[in-house]
XYZ file of C-alpha atoms in Angstrom:
775
model
C -176.182 -42.763 174.538
C -173.355 -42.180 172.092
C -174.026 -40.313 168.880
C -171.814 -40.327 165.801
C -172.630 -37.945 162.985
C -170.678 -39.135 159.981
C -168.187 -36.305 159.331
C -166.628 -36.842 155.936
C -162.858 -36.840 156.066
C -160.786 -35.916 152.998
C -160.072 -39.533 151.992
C -163.739 -40.598 152.078
C -166.343 -40.209 149.329
C -167.584 -36.693 148.591
C -171.296 -35.981 148.982
C -173.342 -35.499 145.836
C -174.779 -32.044 145.192
C -176.848 -32.829 142.101
C -180.385 -34.153 142.283
C -180.849 -37.621 140.745
C -183.471 -37.954 138.003
C -186.312 -40.390 138.743
C -188.595 -42.166 136.299
C -190.916 -45.201 136.508
C -189.135 -48.499 137.230
C -188.769 -50.851 134.298
C -190.894 -53.973 134.042
C -188.567 -55.933 131.709
C -184.904 -56.846 132.069
C -182.468 -57.413 129.227
C -183.472 -56.651 125.654
C -182.063 -53.830 123.502
C -181.122 -51.611 126.461
C -178.879 -54.368 127.847
C -177.201 -54.755 124.431
C -176.651 -51.039 124.066
C -175.234 -50.720 127.569
C -172.903 -53.733 127.089
C -171.451 -52.391 123.843
C -171.260 -48.846 125.164
C -169.044 -49.916 128.028
C -166.952 -52.529 126.166
C -166.247 -50.358 123.150
C -166.075 -47.058 125.047
C -163.392 -48.289 127.471
C -161.584 -51.057 125.574
C -162.115 -49.980 121.936
C -164.132 -51.649 119.181
C -161.764 -54.484 118.204
C -160.286 -55.080 121.630
C -163.637 -54.855 123.428
C -165.428 -57.148 120.997
C -162.592 -59.672 121.128
C -162.796 -59.838 124.884
C -166.535 -60.305 124.975
C -166.269 -63.244 122.592
C -163.692 -64.932 124.855
C -165.643 -64.317 128.061
C -166.775 -67.538 129.762
C -165.791 -69.660 126.766
C -164.307 -73.148 127.163
C -160.775 -71.876 126.367
C -161.443 -68.328 127.438
C -161.323 -66.511 130.742
C -163.809 -66.598 133.587
C -165.854 -63.467 134.154
C -164.496 -61.579 137.143
C -168.094 -60.793 138.082
C -170.591 -63.174 139.604
C -170.194 -66.909 140.215
C -173.214 -68.094 138.219
C -172.144 -71.311 136.440
C -171.685 -71.978 132.721
C -173.436 -74.829 130.917
C -171.584 -78.114 131.390
C -171.200 -79.167 127.732
C -171.541 -76.139 125.539
C -171.197 -72.357 125.348
C -173.231 -69.822 123.452
C -171.146 -67.629 121.157
C -171.879 -64.693 123.477
C -171.813 -66.277 126.974
C -171.937 -63.072 128.934
C -174.381 -60.583 130.463
C -174.547 -56.803 130.632
C -172.740 -56.576 133.963
C -170.122 -59.065 132.744
C -169.475 -56.748 129.781
C -169.056 -53.845 132.226
C -166.612 -55.842 134.324
C -164.514 -56.729 131.305
C -164.584 -53.161 130.057
C -163.192 -52.013 133.438
C -160.347 -54.561 133.234
C -159.600 -54.306 129.512
C -159.641 -50.503 129.560
C -156.874 -48.733 127.630
C -156.528 -46.109 130.419
C -153.349 -46.420 132.535
C -152.469 -45.202 136.030
C -148.719 -44.699 135.685
C -146.092 -43.270 138.039
C -146.610 -39.976 136.212
C -150.301 -40.100 137.115
C -149.385 -40.332 140.814
C -146.921 -37.450 140.442
C -149.713 -35.300 139.109
C -152.363 -36.321 141.655
C -151.897 -36.329 145.427
C -153.742 -38.753 147.691
C -155.871 -35.874 148.845
C -156.758 -34.766 145.310
C -157.724 -38.307 144.337
C -159.872 -38.612 147.476
C -162.055 -35.761 146.193
C -163.141 -37.856 143.230
C -166.194 -40.109 143.335
C -165.691 -43.853 143.653
C -166.694 -44.197 140.013
C -164.139 -41.631 138.795
C -161.399 -43.214 140.920
C -162.079 -46.595 139.297
C -162.237 -45.121 135.798
C -158.682 -43.770 136.137
C -157.356 -46.968 134.576
C -155.100 -49.955 135.214
C -152.214 -49.543 137.669
C -148.937 -50.171 135.850
C -146.139 -50.122 138.478
C -145.637 -50.971 142.136
C -146.208 -47.751 144.076
C -145.127 -46.695 147.562
C -146.555 -44.034 149.821
C -143.893 -43.109 152.358
C -144.737 -41.991 155.862
C -146.146 -38.441 155.874
C -145.883 -38.276 152.045
C -148.628 -36.692 149.920
C -147.989 -38.669 146.700
C -147.407 -42.278 145.835
C -144.063 -42.916 144.049
C -142.683 -45.764 141.977
C -140.868 -48.551 143.785
C -139.181 -51.676 142.434
C -140.705 -55.077 143.093
C -137.671 -56.137 145.119
C -137.856 -53.038 147.285
C -141.618 -53.484 147.734
C -141.213 -57.107 148.868
C -138.389 -56.072 151.196
C -140.496 -53.346 152.801
C -143.308 -55.818 153.464
C -140.978 -58.546 154.693
C -139.118 -56.214 157.057
C -142.392 -54.963 158.537
C -143.763 -58.471 159.007
C -140.523 -59.761 160.510
C -140.449 -56.865 162.969
C -143.805 -57.883 164.455
C -143.840 -59.364 167.978
C -146.193 -62.088 166.636
C -147.370 -63.107 163.133
C -150.883 -62.653 164.490
C -150.258 -58.885 164.258
C -150.662 -59.238 160.458
C -153.938 -59.461 158.536
C -154.131 -61.224 155.182
C -157.380 -60.390 153.414
C -158.617 -62.119 150.268
C -161.056 -60.984 147.562
C -163.263 -63.448 145.720
C -161.476 -62.621 142.468
C -158.344 -64.481 143.615
C -157.724 -67.774 141.745
C -157.476 -71.187 143.369
C -153.754 -71.241 142.696
C -153.036 -67.825 144.229
C -155.336 -68.449 147.171
C -153.746 -71.791 148.000
C -150.225 -70.282 147.988
C -151.469 -67.323 150.044
C -152.963 -69.403 152.859
C -149.899 -71.631 152.784
C -147.599 -68.641 153.214
C -149.573 -67.324 156.188
C -149.511 -70.725 157.900
C -145.766 -71.063 157.443
C -145.493 -67.563 158.836
C -147.584 -68.766 161.818
C -151.035 -67.174 161.597
C -154.574 -68.040 160.433
C -155.550 -64.391 160.096
C -157.248 -64.925 156.768
C -160.397 -62.813 156.608
C -162.059 -62.825 153.226
C -165.005 -61.317 151.391
C -167.101 -64.412 152.229
C -167.153 -63.101 155.819
C -169.293 -60.275 154.500
C -171.599 -62.133 152.122
C -172.294 -65.891 152.296
C -170.633 -66.782 155.618
C -174.167 -67.190 156.974
C -174.870 -69.740 154.234
C -171.747 -71.700 155.111
C -172.581 -71.755 158.825
C -176.278 -72.545 158.408
C -175.859 -75.215 155.750
C -172.972 -76.948 157.531
C -175.041 -77.261 160.721
C -178.121 -78.422 158.806
C -176.847 -80.658 155.971
C -173.137 -81.054 156.754
C -171.606 -79.014 153.983
C -171.536 -75.234 153.467
C -172.196 -75.299 149.704
C -175.332 -75.444 147.594
C -176.624 -78.843 146.620
C -177.839 -78.220 143.067
C -176.265 -78.040 139.606
C -177.269 -75.871 136.729
C -178.927 -78.875 135.063
C -181.197 -79.262 138.076
C -183.087 -76.123 136.975
C -184.254 -78.076 133.961
C -186.077 -80.485 136.251
C -187.411 -78.167 138.911
C -191.122 -77.477 138.941
C -190.871 -74.836 141.657
C -188.101 -72.258 142.226
C -188.150 -69.810 145.128
C -185.963 -66.714 144.615
C -185.444 -65.227 148.081
C -183.635 -62.047 148.983
C -181.986 -61.891 145.582
C -181.946 -59.575 142.571
C -180.666 -61.741 139.685
C -181.424 -59.113 137.003
C -178.626 -56.961 138.367
C -176.433 -59.195 140.458
C -176.522 -62.470 138.429
C -178.059 -61.535 135.033
C -177.180 -64.796 133.291
C -179.422 -66.572 135.829
C -182.360 -64.883 134.106
C -181.863 -67.135 131.070
C -182.197 -70.217 133.271
C -185.237 -68.810 135.079
C -186.968 -67.729 131.855
C -186.449 -71.169 130.363
C -187.914 -72.774 133.485
C -190.915 -70.424 133.425
C -191.544 -71.158 129.749
C -191.794 -74.875 130.411
C -194.231 -74.347 133.258
C -192.142 -74.138 136.444
C -193.578 -71.913 139.113
C -191.110 -69.188 140.089
C -191.808 -67.144 143.205
C -190.120 -63.809 144.082
C -189.727 -63.334 147.826
C -188.200 -59.939 148.492
C -189.173 -56.490 149.769
C -188.803 -55.157 146.211
C -190.266 -56.853 143.132
C -187.091 -56.462 141.101
C -187.358 -56.003 137.342
C -185.514 -59.169 136.397
C -188.067 -61.342 138.176
C -190.986 -59.644 136.410
C -190.120 -60.093 132.739
C -187.023 -60.930 130.729
C -186.200 -60.158 127.143
C -183.290 -62.420 126.206
C -180.749 -60.121 124.450
C -179.784 -62.960 122.050
C -183.367 -63.956 121.176
C -184.991 -60.942 119.444
C -188.143 -62.963 118.698
C -188.819 -62.816 122.429
C -188.734 -59.007 122.591
C -192.416 -58.760 121.732
C -194.268 -57.054 124.535
C -192.528 -57.328 127.867
C -190.811 -60.632 127.027
C -191.016 -63.770 129.130
C -192.927 -63.537 132.365
C -190.629 -64.918 135.060
C -192.284 -64.978 138.503
C -195.837 -66.202 138.850
C -196.060 -64.714 142.358
C -194.329 -61.946 144.259
C -194.307 -61.952 148.067
C -193.329 -58.494 149.377
C -191.903 -59.614 152.717
C -190.729 -57.069 155.215
C -186.998 -56.461 155.460
C -185.973 -59.162 158.005
C -189.400 -60.764 157.855
C -188.373 -63.957 156.041
C -188.141 -66.182 159.131
C -191.718 -65.332 160.040
C -192.842 -65.914 156.481
C -191.324 -69.378 156.241
C -192.590 -70.378 159.639
C -196.011 -69.360 158.340
C -195.630 -71.441 155.185
C -194.559 -74.505 157.233
C -197.431 -73.898 159.680
C -199.860 -73.952 156.777
C -198.216 -77.120 155.484
C -198.524 -78.722 158.937
C -202.249 -77.949 159.058
C -202.732 -79.633 155.637
C -200.516 -82.580 156.696
C -202.614 -83.123 159.818
C -205.807 -83.146 157.792
C -204.397 -85.697 155.306
C -201.364 -87.416 156.908
C -198.631 -88.358 154.474
C -199.846 -86.217 151.636
C -197.834 -83.055 152.304
C -194.674 -84.000 154.168
C -192.335 -86.592 152.707
C -192.587 -88.864 155.752
C -190.377 -91.583 154.300
C -187.561 -89.151 153.638
C -188.077 -87.523 157.051
C -187.856 -90.907 158.794
C -184.798 -92.173 156.924
C -182.721 -89.023 156.432
C -183.533 -86.408 159.052
C -183.439 -85.639 162.746
C -185.206 -82.992 164.853
C -188.633 -83.342 163.217
C -190.626 -83.433 166.433
C -188.940 -80.305 167.759
C -189.712 -78.447 164.543
C -193.374 -79.422 164.702
C -193.574 -78.309 168.327
C -191.940 -74.978 167.395
C -194.406 -74.405 164.554
C -197.393 -75.116 166.768
C -196.182 -72.706 169.421
C -195.672 -69.825 167.013
C -198.700 -67.564 166.800
C -200.308 -66.469 163.558
C -200.558 -62.909 164.807
C -196.813 -62.741 165.260
C -196.227 -64.394 161.901
C -198.375 -61.916 160.024
C -197.044 -58.907 161.912
C -193.384 -59.809 161.591
C -193.527 -60.943 157.943
C -195.857 -58.172 156.782
C -197.684 -60.808 154.665
C -201.392 -61.659 155.014
C -202.622 -65.146 155.894
C -204.130 -65.341 152.402
C -200.848 -64.697 150.617
C -198.956 -67.013 152.930
C -201.510 -69.722 152.071
C -201.056 -69.036 148.329
C -197.291 -69.481 148.699
C -197.748 -72.598 150.846
C -200.052 -74.124 148.199
C -197.252 -73.719 145.591
C -194.725 -75.319 147.900
C -197.053 -78.182 148.832
C -197.688 -78.930 145.139
C -193.962 -79.008 144.321
C -192.423 -82.309 143.335
C -188.951 -80.829 142.795
C -188.198 -77.496 144.463
C -185.104 -75.341 144.498
C -184.622 -72.534 147.016
C -182.236 -69.784 145.824
C -181.063 -66.973 148.062
C -178.421 -64.284 148.264
C -177.403 -61.440 150.579
C -180.962 -60.307 151.198
C -181.013 -63.323 153.535
C -177.395 -63.818 154.583
C -176.917 -60.215 155.821
C -179.994 -60.172 158.042
C -179.279 -60.106 161.783
C -180.781 -63.603 162.024
C -179.499 -64.761 158.628
C -178.136 -68.120 159.785
C -181.491 -68.982 161.387
C -183.292 -67.863 158.243
C -181.237 -70.157 156.039
C -181.923 -73.022 158.379
C -185.661 -72.375 158.127
C -185.277 -72.649 154.378
C -183.489 -75.950 154.811
C -186.300 -77.051 157.141
C -188.755 -76.298 154.321
C -186.696 -78.335 151.838
C -186.307 -81.282 154.257
C -190.062 -81.434 154.867
C -190.573 -82.146 151.153
C -187.517 -84.373 150.755
C -186.035 -81.892 148.281
C -182.450 -83.147 148.488
C -180.554 -85.786 146.589
C -182.714 -85.854 143.460
C -182.779 -83.960 140.178
C -184.446 -80.584 140.245
C -184.346 -80.070 143.996
C -182.106 -78.582 146.646
C -180.475 -75.558 148.207
C -178.916 -72.886 146.003
C -177.030 -70.036 147.687
C -176.088 -67.760 144.714
C -172.684 -66.301 145.400
C -171.763 -62.875 144.190
C -168.081 -63.063 143.368
C -166.464 -65.326 140.757
C -164.205 -67.427 143.015
C -165.299 -66.669 146.583
C -166.359 -70.328 146.949
C -163.142 -71.628 145.442
C -160.978 -69.532 147.725
C -162.667 -71.085 150.774
C -162.309 -74.574 149.306
C -158.554 -74.212 148.971
C -157.946 -72.888 152.449
C -158.839 -69.224 152.739
C -160.539 -69.488 156.117
C -159.714 -68.092 159.514
C -160.949 -71.312 161.157
C -159.191 -74.143 159.282
C -160.204 -77.697 160.152
C -157.802 -80.041 161.888
C -158.143 -82.385 158.918
C -156.905 -79.729 156.527
C -154.058 -78.661 158.820
C -153.002 -82.306 159.246
C -152.990 -82.651 155.482
C -150.786 -79.597 155.001
C -148.451 -80.800 157.740
C -148.031 -84.126 155.995
C -147.564 -82.660 152.495
C -145.074 -79.921 153.440
C -143.484 -81.338 156.587
C -144.127 -78.364 158.920
C -146.363 -77.607 161.931
C -149.150 -75.192 160.891
C -150.737 -72.998 163.575
C -153.924 -74.368 165.183
C -155.222 -71.169 166.755
C -158.098 -69.722 164.860
C -157.496 -66.357 163.219
C -159.575 -63.193 162.658
C -162.513 -62.681 160.311
C -163.224 -59.344 158.693
C -165.039 -57.732 161.616
C -162.528 -58.984 164.208
C -159.626 -57.930 161.992
C -160.959 -54.379 161.835
C -161.369 -54.286 165.602
C -157.801 -55.602 166.047
C -156.386 -52.880 163.797
C -158.396 -50.260 165.599
C -157.038 -51.435 168.998
C -153.503 -51.475 167.648
C -153.266 -55.280 168.001
C -152.787 -55.715 164.257
C -150.200 -53.554 162.499
C -149.917 -54.853 158.948
C -152.770 -55.266 156.516
C -152.305 -57.035 153.161
C -155.284 -57.218 150.783
C -155.213 -59.741 147.923
C -157.625 -57.843 145.695
C -160.810 -56.109 146.649
C -161.673 -52.691 147.997
C -161.620 -53.372 151.701
C -162.674 -49.968 152.997
C -165.703 -49.701 150.733
C -166.876 -53.274 151.323
C -166.713 -53.193 155.098
C -169.147 -51.736 157.659
C -168.801 -48.682 159.865
C -166.827 -46.703 157.284
C -165.274 -44.164 159.652
C -164.314 -46.829 162.230
C -162.749 -49.013 159.527
C -160.911 -45.990 158.067
C -159.501 -45.170 161.482
C -158.442 -48.815 161.890
C -156.528 -48.765 158.590
C -154.896 -45.424 159.437
C -153.520 -46.964 162.659
C -151.654 -49.718 160.792
C -147.904 -49.431 160.227
C -148.249 -50.716 156.692
C -151.180 -51.329 154.345
C -150.651 -53.268 151.086
C -153.140 -53.795 148.275
C -152.682 -56.200 145.349
C -154.860 -54.536 142.730
C -155.673 -54.130 139.083
C -157.236 -50.675 139.376
C -157.215 -47.718 141.737
C -159.869 -47.697 144.470
C -160.660 -45.802 147.680
C -158.793 -48.312 149.880
C -155.531 -47.015 148.373
C -156.374 -43.564 149.686
C -157.116 -44.551 153.306
C -153.877 -46.076 154.399
C -151.432 -46.923 157.175
C -148.297 -44.964 158.021
C -146.857 -46.426 154.834
C -148.743 -47.973 151.936
C -148.020 -50.081 148.870
C -150.004 -50.816 145.758
C -148.891 -53.910 143.877
C -150.272 -54.205 140.322
C -151.397 -57.641 139.256
C -152.561 -59.288 136.086
C -156.314 -59.420 135.432
C -158.341 -62.428 134.277
C -158.202 -61.096 130.687
C -154.385 -61.043 130.470
C -151.849 -63.611 129.335
C -149.723 -64.995 132.149
C -146.234 -66.031 131.008
C -143.917 -67.816 133.412
C -140.669 -69.762 133.036
C -142.299 -72.842 131.564
C -144.566 -70.864 129.237
C -148.132 -69.596 129.228
C -150.153 -70.397 132.345
C -153.829 -70.599 133.254
C -155.579 -70.454 136.624
C -158.699 -72.142 137.885
C -161.850 -71.099 139.722
C -164.919 -72.693 141.333
C -168.426 -71.436 140.615
C -171.517 -71.405 142.810
C -172.313 -75.025 141.970
C -168.900 -76.550 142.758
C -167.624 -76.735 139.185
C -163.839 -76.172 138.910
C -162.678 -74.966 135.498
C -159.803 -73.073 133.934
C -159.496 -69.398 133.097
C -157.066 -68.419 130.373
C -156.337 -64.741 129.516
C -155.770 -63.609 125.981
C -154.648 -59.989 126.213
C -151.105 -58.701 126.406
C -150.569 -57.460 129.984
C -151.227 -53.785 130.486
C -147.694 -53.267 131.710
C -144.461 -55.288 131.845
C -144.314 -54.449 135.528
C -147.480 -56.348 136.414
C -147.145 -59.695 138.135
C -149.574 -62.534 138.507
C -151.123 -63.051 141.958
C -149.290 -66.399 142.459
C -146.011 -64.725 141.574
C -146.689 -61.905 144.020
C -147.374 -64.401 146.830
C -144.226 -66.325 146.020
C -142.146 -63.173 145.883
C -143.510 -62.065 149.246
C -142.831 -65.468 150.787
C -139.267 -65.599 149.538
C -138.571 -62.103 150.880
C -140.212 -62.818 154.217
C -138.328 -66.085 154.820
C -135.069 -64.979 153.234
C -133.202 -65.168 156.547
C -135.185 -68.188 157.811
C -134.056 -71.184 155.719
C -136.103 -73.662 157.703
C -139.263 -71.827 156.607
C -138.051 -70.813 153.168
C -137.359 -74.391 152.209
C -140.779 -75.755 153.217
C -142.002 -74.830 149.715
C -140.079 -74.597 146.487
C -141.531 -71.185 145.638
C -139.744 -70.688 142.278
C -140.992 -74.099 141.128
C -144.565 -73.188 142.055
C -144.425 -70.135 139.796
C -142.565 -71.566 136.819
C -145.556 -73.917 136.239
C -148.876 -73.649 138.092
C -149.368 -77.396 137.588
C -147.084 -77.807 140.637
C -149.484 -75.752 142.748
C -152.427 -77.789 141.567
C -150.573 -81.039 142.407
C -150.249 -79.863 145.987
C -153.951 -78.930 146.050
C -154.741 -82.450 144.792
C -152.628 -83.971 147.561
C -154.164 -81.954 150.418
C -157.828 -81.303 149.542
C -160.413 -84.044 148.843
C -162.133 -83.986 145.457
C -159.176 -82.714 143.405
C -157.888 -86.052 142.210
C -156.266 -85.794 138.756
C -156.645 -82.040 139.053
C -154.296 -81.115 136.252
C -155.920 -83.567 133.897
C -159.556 -82.857 134.719
C -159.266 -79.063 134.821
C -158.108 -79.235 131.198
C -161.206 -81.166 130.134
C -164.169 -79.474 128.455
C -166.080 -77.547 131.129
C -163.859 -78.701 133.982
C -165.203 -80.970 136.771
C -167.529 -81.083 139.735
C -166.206 -81.301 143.280
C -167.966 -83.963 145.339
C -171.036 -83.020 147.336
C -172.145 -85.846 149.640
C -175.772 -84.675 149.928
C -176.224 -84.071 146.226
C -174.310 -87.170 145.185
C -175.415 -89.798 147.690
C -177.751 -88.281 150.361
C -175.031 -88.422 152.967
C -175.342 -85.760 155.671
C -172.131 -85.209 157.590
C -173.818 -83.451 160.488
C -173.735 -84.097 164.218
C -176.565 -86.606 163.822
C -175.400 -88.021 160.456
C -178.749 -86.903 159.074
C -180.250 -83.739 157.689
C -181.046 -81.658 160.712
C -184.270 -79.775 161.279
C -183.013 -76.832 163.329
C -185.731 -75.293 165.417
C -185.508 -71.841 167.024
C -187.876 -69.172 168.269
C -189.051 -66.545 165.792
C -187.311 -63.197 166.456
C -189.637 -60.330 167.277
C -188.528 -57.032 165.819
C -189.817 -53.796 167.311
C -189.023 -50.516 165.603
C -188.855 -47.134 167.427
C -191.438 -44.462 166.604
C -191.028 -43.434 162.949
C -188.324 -46.082 162.643
C -187.601 -47.910 159.401
C -185.790 -51.122 158.683
C -183.172 -50.221 156.100
C -181.318 -52.572 153.788
C -178.445 -51.781 151.448
C -178.434 -52.855 147.838
C -176.543 -52.492 144.564
C -177.545 -50.292 141.653
C -177.657 -51.751 138.168
C -174.455 -49.846 137.301
C -172.474 -51.584 140.013
C -170.717 -54.823 140.893
C -169.913 -55.088 144.584
C -167.953 -51.920 145.328
C -167.123 -51.148 141.702
C -169.309 -48.362 140.343
C -169.642 -48.541 136.538
C -171.941 -45.551 136.157
C -174.350 -43.211 137.995
C -177.534 -44.937 136.904
C -179.874 -47.650 138.192
C -181.836 -48.273 135.015
C -184.251 -50.910 136.287
C -185.306 -48.877 139.325
C -185.641 -45.647 137.308
C -182.758 -43.728 138.885
C -180.433 -41.640 136.663
C -177.372 -39.524 137.382
C -177.187 -40.087 141.135
C -176.743 -42.637 143.841
C -177.581 -40.826 147.076
C -181.232 -41.888 147.311
C -183.381 -43.632 149.862
C -186.333 -45.717 148.603
C -189.376 -45.309 150.892
C -193.038 -46.376 150.989
C -195.434 -43.523 150.160
C -197.380 -44.186 153.407
C -194.241 -43.653 155.494
C -193.410 -40.509 153.560
C -196.810 -39.003 154.227
C -197.022 -40.193 157.838
C -193.728 -38.470 158.641
C -194.764 -35.319 156.783
C -191.990 -35.689 154.238
C -192.138 -35.359 150.493
C -191.045 -37.425 147.543
C -187.805 -35.849 146.235
C -186.907 -34.229 149.565
C -183.373 -34.402 150.949
C -183.085 -36.173 154.284
C -180.373 -37.290 156.682
C -180.424 -40.940 157.835
C -179.620 -41.916 161.449
C -179.050 -45.543 162.415
C -179.941 -46.822 165.886
C -177.965 -49.668 167.377
C -177.973 -50.251 171.110
C -176.966 -46.857 172.568
C -175.171 -45.712 169.431
C -176.372 -43.328 166.756
C -174.755 -42.699 163.374
C -175.961 -40.111 160.903
C -175.195 -39.884 157.212
C -176.301 -36.778 155.387
C -178.237 -35.885 152.304
C -180.178 -38.672 150.626
C -183.050 -37.893 148.279
C -186.369 -39.618 149.075
C -187.677 -41.731 146.201
C -191.240 -43.025 146.522
C -191.076 -46.678 145.719
C -193.078 -49.892 145.897
C -191.507 -51.205 149.118
C -193.337 -52.478 152.236
C -194.349 -50.038 154.929
C -191.669 -49.228 157.541
C -188.952 -50.500 155.204
C -186.387 -48.591 153.225
C -183.446 -49.217 150.960
C -180.348 -47.353 149.804
C -177.096 -48.142 148.005
C -173.893 -49.428 149.432
C -171.063 -48.514 149.886
C -172.497 -45.063 150.609
C -174.684 -46.345 153.435
C -172.083 -48.637 155.021
C -171.266 -45.755 157.380
C -174.642 -46.482 159.069
C -173.741 -50.118 159.902
C -172.011 -50.286 163.331
C -169.003 -52.617 163.623
C -170.849 -54.419 166.393
C -174.033 -55.079 164.409
C -173.521 -58.560 163.032
C -175.343 -61.717 162.083
C -175.466 -64.209 164.900
C -172.996 -67.138 164.591
C -171.567 -65.978 161.237
C -170.314 -62.518 162.399
C -171.286 -61.103 159.001
C -172.057 -57.349 159.104
C -175.805 -56.899 159.260
C -176.175 -54.738 156.173
C -179.844 -55.825 155.894
C -180.843 -55.031 159.459
C -180.256 -51.278 159.936
C -182.869 -49.633 162.098
C -182.995 -45.970 161.024
C -184.910 -42.743 161.293
C -184.846 -39.937 158.769
C -185.047 -36.172 159.154
C -185.004 -33.318 156.640
C -181.525 -32.158 155.696
C -180.693 -28.740 157.021
C -178.800 -26.962 154.246
C -175.756 -25.058 155.367
C -176.291 -21.281 155.174
């Protein structure tokens, strides 16, 4: 058995010494506290006039897209204030007046910066100049753009194979930048394009593609107006997608049944006080969920098998009254296998593995059976389970049984957590490109793209750790903090010859670096992008396949910042400078002088983008086609919607073991920490907490408020992370939760979701023990 106690190295986050304050969790989301928090961040960081101006442009028709979540905007109108609390925080971070200049780096060594918290690192401000960390140097120093591009190009051209380079993409990257980025890597000769989707909704893409033929959700925002039943599964919209609460509250007010299925009954699904509707602030506001099902962490598959088993019993009593037999006959395959699987699954296993009683399962099944139009929404509480792909396919099975596809108010709705993560995949950021897409690129640009599949995030980390990958380039994001097995990933990055980050702000990934490191400052969503032909805009795709423009309105924070498309083009021209046959495949200067040229190539190579430049300029943008949503066409192996049957996994925990999941605080977006509080869960001035059930605390002779160390158990490996304060919380027995990225150190690089290879952040088997204070 190998044991790894997490020993904090200088570049990794410092441990907290102070004790977080704990109060009762809130029962209402939004309201006056959300308004106060929004204005505090926007005005405090950007200033009164500048901050207010940006909020009024956020998500507007001619404004800029929120760099936060991917929840869609209304098709035909915008509210004057079309933003949420966390969107205001995101804009405050980007529009901040603080600057990280070359002088800042002269004053602060890498080591000194590493001693700051992740929040304080991010609050340093916007990076103004390209910066270089030379080999064995202690400080970053200013470097010209030409020299920066030359350093990268020389390192890449010195590789034995282009597959020794990794090209990571964050979900913030625009369609235009992402398309150029993937095109550059393919001309170079590699498909090593890991992206943040590998760590979040990859399971959705795999599961949906196998089941319905397309890896995207099948609903639009308008469908929520027609749904009579909405299941919210493994998702916390109040913190992660706050604007979704408006949609859910409106549905609840007109009588739709909304069910929360999650280990925690999150505040946003209890009540919502719309910040823009003060007349709804009376009492707790609008009641959102009519039922909460506190499923065990990783118990969702058992739960949904139980629901379908109840439905089957009712269907057999009154044939044709529960299942949509006409839809099943005409549009699905695999029905008989599903029924056989349900019959062979025991109720004892279902109840034990889900943690839900027969009575509550029946109550949920009754709601589902009564549904005429049902939407299933889910997020990373599902996708990051060890059996996440299977779980998503059970959800699709449930939808198929009722015929909940291809009609208003019904369908699958994976809610994505980054503003353009879906768009990046659409335009080619994928380590496993299809032959159809590669053929299209070959025809459009007259070159032979590589066919060998590349590396996803987990495999890229392993390759760097082995020494098989020597250059890492990150287009946005905070790679170290987003990835699993923090120390392993840090060691992998340190073994690279060169690490490069295209960034707006400083983050911890800049402080854990290869032998040499570069930081390249780019424009944010809020900033004006001027190129040779004039002012440019970029485009993004939301969770519901709407492509629309994003147009910044602020003067750039520095004259030395470049747009992401310009950075890609500059890198390509430097890399291929001495290779005319590759350099001339794309007219890179033309692409940057006017982004319409990029969009024309997207139109020519990717279905659904016809008249791209015209339609993206129309009010609200346009929908990409979705064969299931639009015409009930399933492009699966059977040309029908597939019932995918599989055995229910049986999870056995060790003595005193807990199933731990990671989650965000309310003062957080992905790896960006806006503040030290988690208002809805009652946590203030601290993040190093572990939420536990009071029965487990007592059984293990622990105490609420006690400091404990957490040890994860995976195969024969043990990893220990020190000093988390126990918080007694309403969470199922033998379950626990804590914040990422702090707890990512507990997730082994080998612990992944089957078939999607997503890190299993929601399947961490742990034990806890009292912290032994150093004498």
